[in-house]
Each structure stands twice: as C-alpha cells, then as structure tokens.
Amino acid sequence: MLFAFAALFFTSCTKYPPTSDRLLEDLAIVTQYDTKVDFDDYKTFSIVDYITKVTDKDTSIITDANAMAVLDQISKNMKARGFTEAATGEKPDFGIQVIYFQNTYVYAYYYDWWGYYPYWYYYYPYYPVYYSSYTTGLANIELVDLKYVGANSTLYLRWNAYIRGLLTGYHTQAEILSSVDQAFDQTPQLATSAK
C-alpha cells in the first residue's frame, strides 16, 4: 500500500511548463513596409468584414466579437493616420485583409523524478508517458496596393503586421486592441496628408 501511494505521489507531480510554453502566451508584434512607397499618394482604404482563419486542418471565416473589434481597431488606426474609408462602389487605394494562422502542437514527455535516467529506466517499473498540447496563433494584417496594380494584375503588399498570440484565447480584448495599436505605432511612415 505504501509503495502504491509513493508511486502515485511521484508520478502525479509535474514540472512547471517550459519557458517556451510560457512565451507562447505573450503578444509579439513585428511590422514591415515598402520603403519605396510614398504613402501620401494614397488616401482611401477598404477593409474586409471578416478574418480568415487558417489551421492545420482547414480554412474558415471568423466574425465573432473579437474579430469585429480587431477590424474596427484597424479601421480607426487608418483613419487616425489621414486615410478615409472608401464608400461602397468606390475603388479604394488600399485593401486590408487579416489572416489568422492557428496551429496546435502535441508533444509527449516522461517525468523523471530522479533528474536523470537510471539504467533501469526503460525496464520495470514503467514510467508513464504524459501528453500535452498547446496552440499558437499568428495574425497577419496586410495592406495591399489597389491603386498601382502591376503587370498581369500583380498586387503589391505595401505594409503588413505580424502579431503572435492574437486571438489564441489567452488575452483580454483590451490587450488585443492594444497590440493592433502597437503595430501601427511601429510604422509612423504609414500616414497620409492627402485629402
């Protein structure tokens, strides 16, 4: 009985998640823009009314409250920088879309309470395998040039932002909207004085 209790006690203990797992909860924002573009040449934009979600299994559309809040925050940031939203039927200078990539990773590990693997490790008594999983998310905000279309209808990406951790369920809506603001703050060049 004592042996069974000791075995249960030691196999039920787990270590704190590795640092890599804890870092997945953090929002990280990276932006880039086309340095050869003069944003003063542009004045209007149009934004899609959904977020495209791409997982390792399928693609779907997100239209929930968080998605609408993200799209609205992008629109507010564009307007604050001097751009106006194109009216229905009007051809915009920029098109904005948001793609959200989500992956789930599953991994297995052995809990070794000795801190090393003794020679009898792979023999009796058997140490159980523990399974764990985590989900990562990356939102990609793309600003596509619709004013100057290239040869063969080539569309050029003029600005984009990558926000890791967005819409994974770990963050409040205020944190999500703040990360969208941060993406725009990282690129002060994305502004127009054209009216």
PDB file of C-alpha atoms in Angstrom:
ATOM      1  CA  MET A   1       0.000   0.000   0.000  1.00  0.00           C
ATOM      2  CA  LEU A   2       2.790   2.397   0.918  1.00  0.00           C
ATOM      3  CA  PHE A   3       4.561   1.556  -2.330  1.00  0.00           C
ATOM      4  CA  ALA A   4       1.378   2.302  -4.322  1.00  0.00           C
ATOM      5  CA  PHE A   5       0.937   5.641  -2.548  1.00  0.00           C
ATOM      6  CA  ALA A   6       4.583   6.604  -3.166  1.00  0.00           C
ATOM      7  CA  ALA A   7       4.300   5.631  -6.820  1.00  0.00           C
ATOM      8  CA  LEU A   8       1.124   7.690  -7.205  1.00  0.00           C
ATOM      9  CA  PHE A   9       2.688  10.659  -5.425  1.00  0.00           C
ATOM     10  CA  PHE A  10       5.812  10.768  -7.584  1.00  0.00           C
ATOM     11  CA  THR A  11       4.057  10.162 -10.898  1.00  0.00           C
ATOM     12  CA  SER A  12       1.417  12.807 -10.243  1.00  0.00           C
ATOM     13  CA  CYS A  13       3.962  15.602  -9.819  1.00  0.00           C
ATOM     14  CA  THR A  14       4.698  17.607 -12.924  1.00  0.00           C
ATOM     15  CA  LYS A  15       7.190  20.328 -13.579  1.00  0.00           C
ATOM     16  CA  TYR A  16       6.214  23.905 -14.350  1.00  0.00           C
ATOM     17  CA  PRO A  17       5.723  24.288 -18.112  1.00  0.00           C
ATOM     18  CA  PRO A  18       8.919  25.036 -20.003  1.00  0.00           C
ATOM     19  CA  THR A  19       9.780  28.638 -20.794  1.00  0.00           C
ATOM     20  CA  SER A  20       8.888  28.084 -24.442  1.00  0.00           C
ATOM     21  CA  ASP A  21       5.297  27.291 -23.426  1.00  0.00           C
ATOM     22  CA  ARG A  22       5.024  30.378 -21.230  1.00  0.00           C
ATOM     23  CA  LEU A  23       6.358  32.582 -24.028  1.00  0.00           C
ATOM     24  CA  LEU A  24       3.507  31.466 -26.267  1.00  0.00           C
ATOM     25  CA  GLU A  25       1.170  33.461 -24.069  1.00  0.00           C
ATOM     26  CA  ASP A  26       2.952  36.728 -24.875  1.00  0.00           C
ATOM     27  CA  LEU A  27       1.940  39.019 -27.687  1.00  0.00           C
ATOM     28  CA  ALA A  28       4.773  39.896 -30.060  1.00  0.00           C
ATOM     29  CA  ILE A  29       4.368  42.448 -32.852  1.00  0.00           C
ATOM     30  CA  VAL A  30       6.546  42.815 -35.956  1.00  0.00           C
ATOM     31  CA  THR A  31       5.805  45.171 -38.854  1.00  0.00           C
ATOM     32  CA  GLN A  32       7.359  45.865 -42.214  1.00  0.00           C
ATOM     33  CA  TYR A  33       6.589  48.293 -45.009  1.00  0.00           C
ATOM     34  CA  ASP A  34       7.661  49.059 -48.551  1.00  0.00           C
ATOM     35  CA  THR A  35      10.333  51.745 -48.125  1.00  0.00           C
ATOM     36  CA  LYS A  36       9.971  52.891 -51.749  1.00  0.00           C
ATOM     37  CA  VAL A  37       6.328  53.903 -51.381  1.00  0.00           C
ATOM     38  CA  ASP A  38       5.182  57.425 -50.605  1.00  0.00           C
ATOM     39  CA  PHE A  39       2.039  56.919 -48.527  1.00  0.00           C
ATOM     40  CA  ASP A  40       0.961  60.488 -49.338  1.00  0.00           C
ATOM     41  CA  ASP A  41      -0.015  59.146 -52.797  1.00  0.00           C
ATOM     42  CA  TYR A  42      -2.850  57.187 -51.176  1.00  0.00           C
ATOM     43  CA  LYS A  43      -5.992  58.414 -49.472  1.00  0.00           C
ATOM     44  CA  THR A  44      -8.660  55.688 -49.295  1.00  0.00           C
ATOM     45  CA  PHE A  45      -8.884  52.135 -47.991  1.00  0.00           C
ATOM     46  CA  SER A  46     -11.343  49.293 -47.780  1.00  0.00           C
ATOM     47  CA  ILE A  47     -11.289  46.541 -45.172  1.00  0.00           C
ATOM     48  CA  VAL A  48     -12.884  43.098 -45.258  1.00  0.00           C
ATOM     49  CA  ASP A  49     -15.648  42.377 -42.753  1.00  0.00           C
ATOM     50  CA  TYR A  50     -14.193  39.077 -41.506  1.00  0.00           C
ATOM     51  CA  ILE A  51     -10.900  37.469 -40.516  1.00  0.00           C
ATOM     52  CA  THR A  52      -9.727  34.429 -42.451  1.00  0.00           C
ATOM     53  CA  LYS A  53      -8.644  31.650 -40.089  1.00  0.00           C
ATOM     54  CA  VAL A  54      -6.185  29.062 -41.404  1.00  0.00           C
ATOM     55  CA  THR A  55      -5.493  25.994 -39.256  1.00  0.00           C
ATOM     56  CA  ASP A  56      -3.533  22.835 -39.915  1.00  0.00           C
ATOM     57  CA  LYS A  57      -6.841  21.204 -40.904  1.00  0.00           C
ATOM     58  CA  ASP A  58      -8.965  23.785 -42.737  1.00  0.00           C
ATOM     59  CA  THR A  59      -9.750  27.410 -43.529  1.00  0.00           C
ATOM     60  CA  SER A  60     -12.730  29.285 -42.113  1.00  0.00           C
ATOM     61  CA  ILE A  61     -14.114  32.754 -41.531  1.00  0.00           C
ATOM     62  CA  ILE A  62     -14.203  34.466 -38.118  1.00  0.00           C
ATOM     63  CA  THR A  63     -16.893  37.065 -37.467  1.00  0.00           C
ATOM     64  CA  ASP A  64     -17.183  36.959 -33.671  1.00  0.00           C
ATOM     65  CA  ALA A  65     -16.961  39.992 -31.368  1.00  0.00           C
ATOM     66  CA  ASN A  66     -13.147  39.823 -31.047  1.00  0.00           C
ATOM     67  CA  ALA A  67     -12.711  39.652 -34.817  1.00  0.00           C
ATOM     68  CA  MET A  68     -15.020  42.623 -35.346  1.00  0.00           C
ATOM     69  CA  ALA A  69     -13.175  44.575 -32.631  1.00  0.00           C
ATOM     70  CA  VAL A  70      -9.821  43.903 -34.347  1.00  0.00           C
ATOM     71  CA  LEU A  71     -11.144  45.008 -37.736  1.00  0.00           C
ATOM     72  CA  ASP A  72     -12.713  48.118 -36.204  1.00  0.00           C
ATOM     73  CA  GLN A  73      -9.426  48.983 -34.447  1.00  0.00           C
ATOM     74  CA  ILE A  74      -7.519  48.653 -37.725  1.00  0.00           C
ATOM     75  CA  SER A  75     -10.029  50.964 -39.396  1.00  0.00           C
ATOM     76  CA  LYS A  76      -9.716  53.514 -36.546  1.00  0.00           C
ATOM     77  CA  ASN A  77      -5.923  53.486 -36.853  1.00  0.00           C
ATOM     78  CA  MET A  78      -6.088  54.043 -40.609  1.00  0.00           C
ATOM     79  CA  LYS A  79      -8.492  56.969 -40.170  1.00  0.00           C
ATOM     80  CA  ALA A  80      -6.280  58.464 -37.444  1.00  0.00           C
ATOM     81  CA  ARG A  81      -3.431  58.478 -39.974  1.00  0.00           C
ATOM     82  CA  GLY A  82      -5.389  60.518 -42.510  1.00  0.00           C
ATOM     83  CA  PHE A  83      -6.900  57.769 -44.661  1.00  0.00           C
ATOM     84  CA  THR A  84     -10.630  57.607 -45.348  1.00  0.00           C
ATOM     85  CA  GLU A  85     -12.723  54.501 -45.793  1.00  0.00           C
ATOM     86  CA  ALA A  86     -13.877  54.139 -49.387  1.00  0.00           C
ATOM     87  CA  ALA A  87     -17.599  54.364 -49.992  1.00  0.00           C
ATOM     88  CA  THR A  88     -19.456  51.337 -51.311  1.00  0.00           C
ATOM     89  CA  GLY A  89     -18.783  51.047 -55.040  1.00  0.00           C
ATOM     90  CA  GLU A  90     -15.723  53.330 -54.903  1.00  0.00           C
ATOM     91  CA  LYS A  91     -12.349  51.832 -55.826  1.00  0.00           C
ATOM     92  CA  PRO A  92     -10.050  52.141 -52.763  1.00  0.00           C
ATOM     93  CA  ASP A  93      -6.325  52.854 -52.900  1.00  0.00           C
ATOM     94  CA  PHE A  94      -5.599  50.179 -50.286  1.00  0.00           C
ATOM     95  CA  GLY A  95      -7.289  46.907 -49.481  1.00  0.00           C
ATOM     96  CA  ILE A  96      -6.854  45.474 -45.983  1.00  0.00           C
ATOM     97  CA  GLN A  97      -7.255  41.851 -45.024  1.00  0.00           C
ATOM     98  CA  VAL A  98      -6.443  39.915 -41.862  1.00  0.00           C
ATOM     99  CA  ILE A  99      -5.369  36.285 -41.912  1.00  0.00           C
ATOM    100  CA  TYR A 100      -5.108  34.356 -38.664  1.00  0.00           C
ATOM    101  CA  PHE A 101      -2.914  31.240 -38.622  1.00  0.00           C
ATOM    102  CA  GLN A 102      -3.528  28.768 -35.802  1.00  0.00           C
ATOM    103  CA  ASN A 103      -1.554  25.592 -35.108  1.00  0.00           C
ATOM    104  CA  THR A 104      -1.918  23.050 -32.343  1.00  0.00           C
ATOM    105  CA  TYR A 105       1.145  21.099 -31.263  1.00  0.00           C
ATOM    106  CA  VAL A 106       1.040  17.890 -29.253  1.00  0.00           C
ATOM    107  CA  TYR A 107       4.118  16.514 -27.532  1.00  0.00           C
ATOM    108  CA  ALA A 108       4.939  13.617 -25.234  1.00  0.00           C
ATOM    109  CA  TYR A 109       7.353  13.540 -22.324  1.00  0.00           C
ATOM    110  CA  TYR A 110       8.404  11.306 -19.473  1.00  0.00           C
ATOM    111  CA  TYR A 111       8.506  12.671 -15.964  1.00  0.00           C
ATOM    112  CA  ASP A 112      11.758  11.570 -14.321  1.00  0.00           C
ATOM    113  CA  TRP A 113      11.728  12.497 -10.651  1.00  0.00           C
ATOM    114  CA  TRP A 114      15.351  11.409 -10.175  1.00  0.00           C
ATOM    115  CA  GLY A 115      16.592  14.123 -12.542  1.00  0.00           C
ATOM    116  CA  TYR A 116      18.474  11.595 -14.673  1.00  0.00           C
ATOM    117  CA  TYR A 117      17.751   8.385 -16.478  1.00  0.00           C
ATOM    118  CA  PRO A 118      18.967   5.362 -14.444  1.00  0.00           C
ATOM    119  CA  TYR A 119      19.957   2.172 -16.234  1.00  0.00           C
ATOM    120  CA  TRP A 120      16.677   0.503 -15.305  1.00  0.00           C
ATOM    121  CA  TYR A 121      14.659   3.421 -16.709  1.00  0.00           C
ATOM    122  CA  TYR A 122      13.414   1.536 -19.733  1.00  0.00           C
ATOM    123  CA  TYR A 123      12.521  -1.541 -17.723  1.00  0.00           C
ATOM    124  CA  TYR A 124      10.242  -2.190 -14.782  1.00  0.00           C
ATOM    125  CA  PRO A 125       8.705  -0.135 -13.228  1.00  0.00           C
ATOM    126  CA  TYR A 126       7.258   1.551 -16.276  1.00  0.00           C
ATOM    127  CA  TYR A 127       7.183   5.341 -16.230  1.00  0.00           C
ATOM    128  CA  PRO A 128       4.054   6.688 -17.901  1.00  0.00           C
ATOM    129  CA  VAL A 129       4.122   8.965 -20.904  1.00  0.00           C
ATOM    130  CA  TYR A 130       2.495  12.360 -20.430  1.00  0.00           C
ATOM    131  CA  TYR A 131       0.923  14.177 -23.321  1.00  0.00           C
ATOM    132  CA  SER A 132       0.418  17.874 -23.542  1.00  0.00           C
ATOM    133  CA  SER A 133      -0.550  20.316 -26.241  1.00  0.00           C
ATOM    134  CA  TYR A 134      -0.513  24.000 -26.912  1.00  0.00           C
ATOM    135  CA  THR A 135      -1.973  26.254 -29.547  1.00  0.00           C
ATOM    136  CA  THR A 136      -0.168  29.093 -31.239  1.00  0.00           C
ATOM    137  CA  GLY A 137      -1.697  31.903 -33.204  1.00  0.00           C
ATOM    138  CA  LEU A 138      -0.316  34.485 -35.592  1.00  0.00           C
ATOM    139  CA  ALA A 139      -2.373  37.264 -37.132  1.00  0.00           C
ATOM    140  CA  ASN A 140      -1.141  38.825 -40.349  1.00  0.00           C
ATOM    141  CA  ILE A 141      -2.590  42.239 -41.233  1.00  0.00           C
ATOM    142  CA  GLU A 142      -1.945  43.022 -44.907  1.00  0.00           C
ATOM    143  CA  LEU A 143      -2.226  46.382 -46.630  1.00  0.00           C
ATOM    144  CA  VAL A 144      -2.457  45.692 -50.367  1.00  0.00           C
ATOM    145  CA  ASP A 145      -1.948  48.370 -53.022  1.00  0.00           C
ATOM    146  CA  LEU A 146      -5.054  48.572 -55.237  1.00  0.00           C
ATOM    147  CA  LYS A 147      -4.122  51.925 -56.780  1.00  0.00           C
ATOM    148  CA  TYR A 148      -0.961  50.871 -58.625  1.00  0.00           C
ATOM    149  CA  VAL A 149      -1.529  47.355 -59.898  1.00  0.00           C
ATOM    150  CA  GLY A 150       1.441  45.722 -61.599  1.00  0.00           C
ATOM    151  CA  ALA A 151       1.692  43.786 -64.831  1.00  0.00           C
ATOM    152  CA  ASN A 152      -0.583  40.751 -65.078  1.00  0.00           C
ATOM    153  CA  SER A 153      -2.742  42.237 -62.291  1.00  0.00           C
ATOM    154  CA  THR A 154       0.026  41.783 -59.712  1.00  0.00           C
ATOM    155  CA  LEU A 155      -0.940  43.211 -56.338  1.00  0.00           C
ATOM    156  CA  TYR A 156       1.792  44.675 -54.142  1.00  0.00           C
ATOM    157  CA  LEU A 157       1.939  44.397 -50.390  1.00  0.00           C
ATOM    158  CA  ARG A 158       2.816  47.854 -49.001  1.00  0.00           C
ATOM    159  CA  TRP A 159       2.613  47.182 -45.246  1.00  0.00           C
ATOM    160  CA  ASN A 160       1.971  44.219 -43.022  1.00  0.00           C
ATOM    161  CA  ALA A 161       1.996  43.380 -39.351  1.00  0.00           C
ATOM    162  CA  TYR A 162       2.505  40.044 -37.650  1.00  0.00           C
ATOM    163  CA  ILE A 163       1.007  39.706 -34.192  1.00  0.00           C
ATOM    164  CA  ARG A 164       1.892  36.463 -32.440  1.00  0.00           C
ATOM    165  CA  GLY A 165      -0.549  35.314 -29.783  1.00  0.00           C
ATOM    166  CA  LEU A 166      -3.525  37.250 -31.113  1.00  0.00           C
ATOM    167  CA  LEU A 167      -6.924  35.508 -30.802  1.00  0.00           C
ATOM    168  CA  THR A 168      -5.492  32.452 -29.001  1.00  0.00           C
ATOM    169  CA  GLY A 169      -7.829  32.956 -26.059  1.00  0.00           C
ATOM    170  CA  TYR A 170      -5.073  33.947 -23.625  1.00  0.00           C
ATOM    171  CA  HIS A 171      -5.702  37.693 -23.827  1.00  0.00           C
ATOM    172  CA  THR A 172      -8.368  40.217 -22.989  1.00  0.00           C
ATOM    173  CA  GLN A 173      -9.961  42.287 -25.713  1.00  0.00           C
ATOM    174  CA  ALA A 174      -8.129  45.375 -24.379  1.00  0.00           C
ATOM    175  CA  GLU A 175      -4.768  43.584 -24.816  1.00  0.00           C
ATOM    176  CA  ILE A 176      -5.719  42.502 -28.322  1.00  0.00           C
ATOM    177  CA  LEU A 177      -6.701  46.030 -29.366  1.00  0.00           C
ATOM    178  CA  SER A 178      -3.566  47.445 -27.763  1.00  0.00           C
ATOM    179  CA  SER A 179      -1.441  45.076 -29.865  1.00  0.00           C
ATOM    180  CA  VAL A 180      -3.173  46.326 -33.029  1.00  0.00           C
ATOM    181  CA  ASP A 181      -2.379  49.918 -31.954  1.00  0.00           C
ATOM    182  CA  GLN A 182       1.235  48.909 -31.305  1.00  0.00           C
ATOM    183  CA  ALA A 183       1.509  47.512 -34.833  1.00  0.00           C
ATOM    184  CA  PHE A 184       0.533  50.896 -36.249  1.00  0.00           C
ATOM    185  CA  ASP A 185       2.753  52.769 -33.778  1.00  0.00           C
ATOM    186  CA  GLN A 186       5.752  50.807 -35.049  1.00  0.00           C
ATOM    187  CA  THR A 187       5.311  52.322 -38.509  1.00  0.00           C
ATOM    188  CA  PRO A 188       4.865  56.099 -38.307  1.00  0.00           C
ATOM    189  CA  GLN A 189       5.561  56.249 -42.071  1.00  0.00           C
ATOM    190  CA  LEU A 190       2.129  54.741 -42.681  1.00  0.00           C
ATOM    191  CA  ALA A 191       0.267  58.060 -42.851  1.00  0.00           C
ATOM    192  CA  THR A 192      -1.081  60.406 -45.469  1.00  0.00           C
ATOM    193  CA  SER A 193      -1.705  64.105 -45.717  1.00  0.00           C
ATOM    194  CA  ALA A 194      -3.611  63.706 -48.981  1.00  0.00           C
ATOM    195  CA  LYS A 195      -7.295  64.615 -48.791  1.00  0.00           C
TER     196      LYS A 195
END
